[in-house]
JSON list of C-alpha atoms in Angstrom, two decimals:
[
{"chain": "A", "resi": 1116, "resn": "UNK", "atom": "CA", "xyz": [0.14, -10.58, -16.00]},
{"chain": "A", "resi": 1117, "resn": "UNK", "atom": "CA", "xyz": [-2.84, -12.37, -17.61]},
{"chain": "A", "resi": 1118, "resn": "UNK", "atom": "CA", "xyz": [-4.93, -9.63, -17.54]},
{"chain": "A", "resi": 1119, "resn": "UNK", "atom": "CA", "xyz": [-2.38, -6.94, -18.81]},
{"chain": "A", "resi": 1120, "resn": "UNK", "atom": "CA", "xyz": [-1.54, -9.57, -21.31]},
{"chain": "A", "resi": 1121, "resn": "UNK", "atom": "CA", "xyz": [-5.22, -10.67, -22.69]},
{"chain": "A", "resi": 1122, "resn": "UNK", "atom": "CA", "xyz": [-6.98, -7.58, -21.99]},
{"chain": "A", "resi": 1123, "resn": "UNK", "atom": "CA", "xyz": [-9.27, -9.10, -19.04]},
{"chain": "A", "resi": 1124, "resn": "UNK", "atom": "CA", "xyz": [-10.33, -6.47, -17.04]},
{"chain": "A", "resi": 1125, "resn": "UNK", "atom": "CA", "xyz": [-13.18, -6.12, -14.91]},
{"chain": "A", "resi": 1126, "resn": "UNK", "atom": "CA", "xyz": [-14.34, -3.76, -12.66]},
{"chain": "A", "resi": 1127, "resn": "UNK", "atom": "CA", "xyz": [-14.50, -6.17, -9.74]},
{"chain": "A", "resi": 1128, "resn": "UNK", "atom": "CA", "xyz": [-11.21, -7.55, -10.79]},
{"chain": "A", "resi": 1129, "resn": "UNK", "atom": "CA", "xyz": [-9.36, -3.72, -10.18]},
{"chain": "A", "resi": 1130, "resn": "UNK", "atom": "CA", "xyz": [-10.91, -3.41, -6.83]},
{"chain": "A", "resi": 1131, "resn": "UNK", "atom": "CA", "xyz": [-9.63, -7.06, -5.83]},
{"chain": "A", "resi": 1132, "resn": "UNK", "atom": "CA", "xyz": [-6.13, -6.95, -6.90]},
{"chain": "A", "resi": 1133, "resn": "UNK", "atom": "CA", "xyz": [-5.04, -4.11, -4.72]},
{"chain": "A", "resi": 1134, "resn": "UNK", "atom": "CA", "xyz": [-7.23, -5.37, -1.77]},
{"chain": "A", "resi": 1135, "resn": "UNK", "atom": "CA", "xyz": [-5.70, -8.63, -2.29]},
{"chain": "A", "resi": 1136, "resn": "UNK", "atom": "CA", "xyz": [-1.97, -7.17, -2.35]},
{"chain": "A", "resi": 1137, "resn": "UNK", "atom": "CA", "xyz": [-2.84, -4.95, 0.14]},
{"chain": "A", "resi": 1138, "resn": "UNK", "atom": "CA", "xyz": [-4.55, -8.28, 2.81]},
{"chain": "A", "resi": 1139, "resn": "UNK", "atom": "CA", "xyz": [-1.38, -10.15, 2.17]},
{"chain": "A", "resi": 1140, "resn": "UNK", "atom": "CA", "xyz": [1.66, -7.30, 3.26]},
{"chain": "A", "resi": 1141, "resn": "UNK", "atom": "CA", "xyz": [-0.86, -6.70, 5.75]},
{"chain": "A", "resi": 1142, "resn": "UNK", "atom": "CA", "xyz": [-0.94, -10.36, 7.22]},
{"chain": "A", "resi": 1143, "resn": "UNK", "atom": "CA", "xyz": [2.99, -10.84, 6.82]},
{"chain": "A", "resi": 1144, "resn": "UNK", "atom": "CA", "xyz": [3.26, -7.34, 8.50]},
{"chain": "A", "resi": 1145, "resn": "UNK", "atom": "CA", "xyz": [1.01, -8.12, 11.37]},
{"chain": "A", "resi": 1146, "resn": "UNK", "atom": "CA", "xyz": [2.72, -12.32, 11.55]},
{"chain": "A", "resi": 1147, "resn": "UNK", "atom": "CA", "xyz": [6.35, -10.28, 11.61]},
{"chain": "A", "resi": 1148, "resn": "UNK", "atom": "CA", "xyz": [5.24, -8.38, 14.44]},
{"chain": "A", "resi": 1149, "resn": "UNK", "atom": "CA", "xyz": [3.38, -11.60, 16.08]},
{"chain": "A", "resi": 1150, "resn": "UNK", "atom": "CA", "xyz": [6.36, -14.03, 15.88]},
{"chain": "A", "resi": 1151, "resn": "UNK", "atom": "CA", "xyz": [9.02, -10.83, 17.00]},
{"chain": "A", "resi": 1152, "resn": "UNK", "atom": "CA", "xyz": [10.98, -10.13, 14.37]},
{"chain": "A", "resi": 1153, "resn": "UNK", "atom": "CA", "xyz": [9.29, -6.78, 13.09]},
{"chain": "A", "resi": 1154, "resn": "UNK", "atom": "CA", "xyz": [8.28, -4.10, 15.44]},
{"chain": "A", "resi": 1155, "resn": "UNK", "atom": "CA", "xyz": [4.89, -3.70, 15.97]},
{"chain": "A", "resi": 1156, "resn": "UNK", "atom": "CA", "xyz": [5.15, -0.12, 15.73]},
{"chain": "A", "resi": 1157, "resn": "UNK", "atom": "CA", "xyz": [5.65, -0.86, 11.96]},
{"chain": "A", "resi": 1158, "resn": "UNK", "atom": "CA", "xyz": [3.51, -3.60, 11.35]},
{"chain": "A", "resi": 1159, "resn": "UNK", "atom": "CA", "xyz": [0.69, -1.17, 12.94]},
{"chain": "A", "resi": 1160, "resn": "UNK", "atom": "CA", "xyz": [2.10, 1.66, 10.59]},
{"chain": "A", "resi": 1161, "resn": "UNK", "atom": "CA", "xyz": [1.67, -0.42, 7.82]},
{"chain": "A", "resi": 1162, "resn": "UNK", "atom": "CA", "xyz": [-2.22, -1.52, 8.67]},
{"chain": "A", "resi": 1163, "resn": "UNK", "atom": "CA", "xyz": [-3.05, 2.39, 9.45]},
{"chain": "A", "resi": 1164, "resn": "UNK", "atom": "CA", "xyz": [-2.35, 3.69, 6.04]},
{"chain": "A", "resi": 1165, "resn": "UNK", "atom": "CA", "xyz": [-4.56, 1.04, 4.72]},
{"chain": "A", "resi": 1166, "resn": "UNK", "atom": "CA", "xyz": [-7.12, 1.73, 6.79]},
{"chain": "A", "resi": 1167, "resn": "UNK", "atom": "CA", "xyz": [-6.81, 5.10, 6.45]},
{"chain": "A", "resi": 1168, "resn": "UNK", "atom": "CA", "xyz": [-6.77, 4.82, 2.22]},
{"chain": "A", "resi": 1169, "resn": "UNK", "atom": "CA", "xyz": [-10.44, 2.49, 2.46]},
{"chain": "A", "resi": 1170, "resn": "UNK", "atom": "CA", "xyz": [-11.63, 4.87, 4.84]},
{"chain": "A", "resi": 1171, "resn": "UNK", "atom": "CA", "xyz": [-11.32, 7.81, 2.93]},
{"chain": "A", "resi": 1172, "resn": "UNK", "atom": "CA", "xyz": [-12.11, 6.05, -0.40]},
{"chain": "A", "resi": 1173, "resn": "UNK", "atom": "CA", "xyz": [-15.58, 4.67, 1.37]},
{"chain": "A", "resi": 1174, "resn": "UNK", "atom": "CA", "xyz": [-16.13, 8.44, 3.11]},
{"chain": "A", "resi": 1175, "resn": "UNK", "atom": "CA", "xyz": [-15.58, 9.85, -0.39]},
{"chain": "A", "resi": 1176, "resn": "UNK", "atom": "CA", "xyz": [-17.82, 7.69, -2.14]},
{"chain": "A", "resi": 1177, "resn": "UNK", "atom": "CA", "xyz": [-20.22, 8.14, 0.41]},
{"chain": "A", "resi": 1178, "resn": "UNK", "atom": "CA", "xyz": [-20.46, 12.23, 0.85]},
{"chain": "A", "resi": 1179, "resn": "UNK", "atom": "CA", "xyz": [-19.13, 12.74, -2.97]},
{"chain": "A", "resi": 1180, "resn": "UNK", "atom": "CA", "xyz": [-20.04, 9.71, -5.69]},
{"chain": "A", "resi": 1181, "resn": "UNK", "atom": "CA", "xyz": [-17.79, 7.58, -7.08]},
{"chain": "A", "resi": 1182, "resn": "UNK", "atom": "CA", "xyz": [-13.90, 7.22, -7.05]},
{"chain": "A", "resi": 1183, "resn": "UNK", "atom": "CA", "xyz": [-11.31, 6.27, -9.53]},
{"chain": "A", "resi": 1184, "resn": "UNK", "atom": "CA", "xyz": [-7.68, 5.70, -7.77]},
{"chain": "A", "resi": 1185, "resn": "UNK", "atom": "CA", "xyz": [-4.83, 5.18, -9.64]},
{"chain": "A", "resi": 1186, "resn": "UNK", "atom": "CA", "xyz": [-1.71, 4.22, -7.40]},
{"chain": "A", "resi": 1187, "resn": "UNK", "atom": "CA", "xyz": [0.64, 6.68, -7.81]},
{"chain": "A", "resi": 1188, "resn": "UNK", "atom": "CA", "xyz": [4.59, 6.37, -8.11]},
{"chain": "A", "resi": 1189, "resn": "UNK", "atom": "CA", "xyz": [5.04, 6.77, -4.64]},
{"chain": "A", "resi": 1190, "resn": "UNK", "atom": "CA", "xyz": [2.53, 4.35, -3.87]},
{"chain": "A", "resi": 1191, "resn": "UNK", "atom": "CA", "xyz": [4.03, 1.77, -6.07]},
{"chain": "A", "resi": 1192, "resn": "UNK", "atom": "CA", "xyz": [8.02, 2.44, -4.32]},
{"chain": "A", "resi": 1193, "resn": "UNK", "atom": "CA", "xyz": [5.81, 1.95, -1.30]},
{"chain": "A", "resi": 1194, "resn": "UNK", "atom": "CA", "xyz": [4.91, -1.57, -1.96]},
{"chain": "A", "resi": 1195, "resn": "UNK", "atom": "CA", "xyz": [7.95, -2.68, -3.70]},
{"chain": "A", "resi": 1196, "resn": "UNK", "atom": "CA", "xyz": [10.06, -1.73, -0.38]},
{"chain": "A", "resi": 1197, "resn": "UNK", "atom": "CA", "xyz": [7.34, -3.51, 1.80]},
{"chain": "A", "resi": 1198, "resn": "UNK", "atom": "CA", "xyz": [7.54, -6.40, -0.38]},
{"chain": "A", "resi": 1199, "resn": "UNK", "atom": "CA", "xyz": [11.45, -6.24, -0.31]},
{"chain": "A", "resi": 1200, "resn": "UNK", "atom": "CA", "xyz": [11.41, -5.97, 3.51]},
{"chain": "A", "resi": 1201, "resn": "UNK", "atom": "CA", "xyz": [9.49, -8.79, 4.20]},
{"chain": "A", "resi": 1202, "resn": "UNK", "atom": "CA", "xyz": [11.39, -10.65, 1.57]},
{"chain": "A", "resi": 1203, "resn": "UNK", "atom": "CA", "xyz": [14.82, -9.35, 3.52]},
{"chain": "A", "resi": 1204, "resn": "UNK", "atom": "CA", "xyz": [13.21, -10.56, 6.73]},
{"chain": "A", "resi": 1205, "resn": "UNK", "atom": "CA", "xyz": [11.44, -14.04, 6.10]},
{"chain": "A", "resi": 1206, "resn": "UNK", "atom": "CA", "xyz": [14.75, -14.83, 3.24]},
{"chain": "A", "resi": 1207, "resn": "UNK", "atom": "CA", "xyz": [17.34, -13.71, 6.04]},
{"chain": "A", "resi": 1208, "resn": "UNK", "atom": "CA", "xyz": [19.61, -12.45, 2.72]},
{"chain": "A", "resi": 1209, "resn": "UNK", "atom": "CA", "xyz": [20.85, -9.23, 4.14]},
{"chain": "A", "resi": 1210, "resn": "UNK", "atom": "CA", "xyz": [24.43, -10.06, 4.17]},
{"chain": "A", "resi": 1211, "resn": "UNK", "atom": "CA", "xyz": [24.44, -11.03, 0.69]},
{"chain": "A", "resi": 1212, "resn": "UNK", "atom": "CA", "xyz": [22.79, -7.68, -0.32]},
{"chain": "A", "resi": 1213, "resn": "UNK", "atom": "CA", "xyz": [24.37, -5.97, 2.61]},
{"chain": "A", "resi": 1214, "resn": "UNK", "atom": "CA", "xyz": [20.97, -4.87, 3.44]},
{"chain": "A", "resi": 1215, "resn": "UNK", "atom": "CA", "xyz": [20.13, -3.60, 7.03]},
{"chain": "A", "resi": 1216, "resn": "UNK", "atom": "CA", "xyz": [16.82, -4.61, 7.90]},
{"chain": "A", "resi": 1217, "resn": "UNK", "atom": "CA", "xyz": [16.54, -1.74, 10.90]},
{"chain": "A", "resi": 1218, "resn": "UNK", "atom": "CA", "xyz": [17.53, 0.61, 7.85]},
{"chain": "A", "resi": 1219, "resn": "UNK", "atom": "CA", "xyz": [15.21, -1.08, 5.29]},
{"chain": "A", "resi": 1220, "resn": "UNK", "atom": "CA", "xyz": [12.34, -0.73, 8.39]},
{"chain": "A", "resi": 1221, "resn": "UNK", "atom": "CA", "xyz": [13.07, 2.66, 8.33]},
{"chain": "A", "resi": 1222, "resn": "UNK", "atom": "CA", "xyz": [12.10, 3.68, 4.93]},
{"chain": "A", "resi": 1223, "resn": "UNK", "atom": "CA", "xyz": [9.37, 0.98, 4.74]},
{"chain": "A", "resi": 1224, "resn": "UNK", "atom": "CA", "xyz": [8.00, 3.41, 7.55]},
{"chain": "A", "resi": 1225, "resn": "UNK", "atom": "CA", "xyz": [9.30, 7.05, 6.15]},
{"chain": "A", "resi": 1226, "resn": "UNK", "atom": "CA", "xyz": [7.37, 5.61, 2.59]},
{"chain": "A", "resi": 1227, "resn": "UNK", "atom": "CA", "xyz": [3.94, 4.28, 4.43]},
{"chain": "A", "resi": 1228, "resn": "UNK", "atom": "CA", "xyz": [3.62, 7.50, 6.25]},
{"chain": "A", "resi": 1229, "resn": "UNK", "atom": "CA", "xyz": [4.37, 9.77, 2.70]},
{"chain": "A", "resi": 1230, "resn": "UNK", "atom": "CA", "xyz": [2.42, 7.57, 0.84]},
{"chain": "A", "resi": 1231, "resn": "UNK", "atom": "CA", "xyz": [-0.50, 7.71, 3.01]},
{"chain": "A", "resi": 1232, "resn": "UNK", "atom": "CA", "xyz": [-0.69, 11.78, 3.64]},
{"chain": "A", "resi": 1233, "resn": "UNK", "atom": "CA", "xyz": [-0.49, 11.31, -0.12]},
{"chain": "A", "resi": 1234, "resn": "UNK", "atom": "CA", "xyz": [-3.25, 9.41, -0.63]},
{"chain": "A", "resi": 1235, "resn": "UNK", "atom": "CA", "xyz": [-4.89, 11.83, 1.90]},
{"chain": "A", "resi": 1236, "resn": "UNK", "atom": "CA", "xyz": [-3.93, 14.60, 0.02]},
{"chain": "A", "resi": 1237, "resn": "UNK", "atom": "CA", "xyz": [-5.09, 13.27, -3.66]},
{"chain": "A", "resi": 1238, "resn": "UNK", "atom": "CA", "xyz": [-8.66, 12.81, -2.06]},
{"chain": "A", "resi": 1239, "resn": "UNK", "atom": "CA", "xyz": [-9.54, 15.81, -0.42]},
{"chain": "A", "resi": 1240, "resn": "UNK", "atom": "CA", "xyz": [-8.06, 18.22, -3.21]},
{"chain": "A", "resi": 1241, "resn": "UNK", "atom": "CA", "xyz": [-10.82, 15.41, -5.77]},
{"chain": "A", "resi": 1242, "resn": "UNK", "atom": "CA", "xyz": [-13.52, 16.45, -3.16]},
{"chain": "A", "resi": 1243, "resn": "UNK", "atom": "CA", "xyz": [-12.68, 20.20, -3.62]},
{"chain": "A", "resi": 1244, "resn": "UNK", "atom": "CA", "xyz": [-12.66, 19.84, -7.33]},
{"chain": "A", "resi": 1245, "resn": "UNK", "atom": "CA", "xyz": [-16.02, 18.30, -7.43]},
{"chain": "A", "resi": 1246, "resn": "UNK", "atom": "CA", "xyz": [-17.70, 21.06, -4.49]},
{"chain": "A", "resi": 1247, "resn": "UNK", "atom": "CA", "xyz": [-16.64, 23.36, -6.74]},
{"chain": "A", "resi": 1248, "resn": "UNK", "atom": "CA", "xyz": [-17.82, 22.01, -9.99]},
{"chain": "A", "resi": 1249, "resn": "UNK", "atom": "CA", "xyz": [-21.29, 21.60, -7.57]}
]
């Protein structure tokens, strides 16, 4: 909020913000799954799009030059509904939102898969863009 607010942005400072976000669902994901109330099917699902999206940013930067990533839309729906899963989970306040956490699971894993082919997608058609301007 600061930084929207006073204009502080750094370059440092928009590579740590998404890592950070990114570290923490990862860690509640991953403590879910260790204390047994998340599959670890999704808390692993949730860890491989991550590592997939530094991967290919790092393999991209390596073989092509530098990368500027905006999150897309999807992106963004993806991290609300992780957020709002873990919230469902550790807050146990499904009944009052008649919220069904096996449901909300569900699209937390339909969204990490779409959103990770997407970020798949948005980086290779950048590396054919730039071959071709080679």
């Amino acid at each position: 909020f600061l930084a929207r607010r006073f204009g502080w942005f750094t370059r440092l400072g928009a590579w740590l913000d998404p890592a950070a976000d990114k570290l923490m669902l990862m860690v509640a994901y991953l403590s879910l799954a260790w204390v047994g109330v998340t599959p670890w099917w999704l808390a692993a699902l949730v860890v491989l799009r991550d590592v997939v999206i530094v991967a290919g940013a790092l393999a991209y930067r390596w073989l092509r030059g530098a990368l500027e990533v905006a999150p897309s839309r999807l992106s963004k729906i993806n991290t609300l509904v992780q957020i709002l899963y873990v919230l469902v989970i550790l807050i146990d306040f499904q009944p009052l939102l008649y919220l069904n956490p096996a449901l909300l699971g569900w699209l937390v894993a339909v969204l990490t898969v779409a959103s990770g082919v997407d970020y798949v997608v948005r980086f290779a058609r950048k590396a054919a863009r730039k071959e071709s301007e080679a």
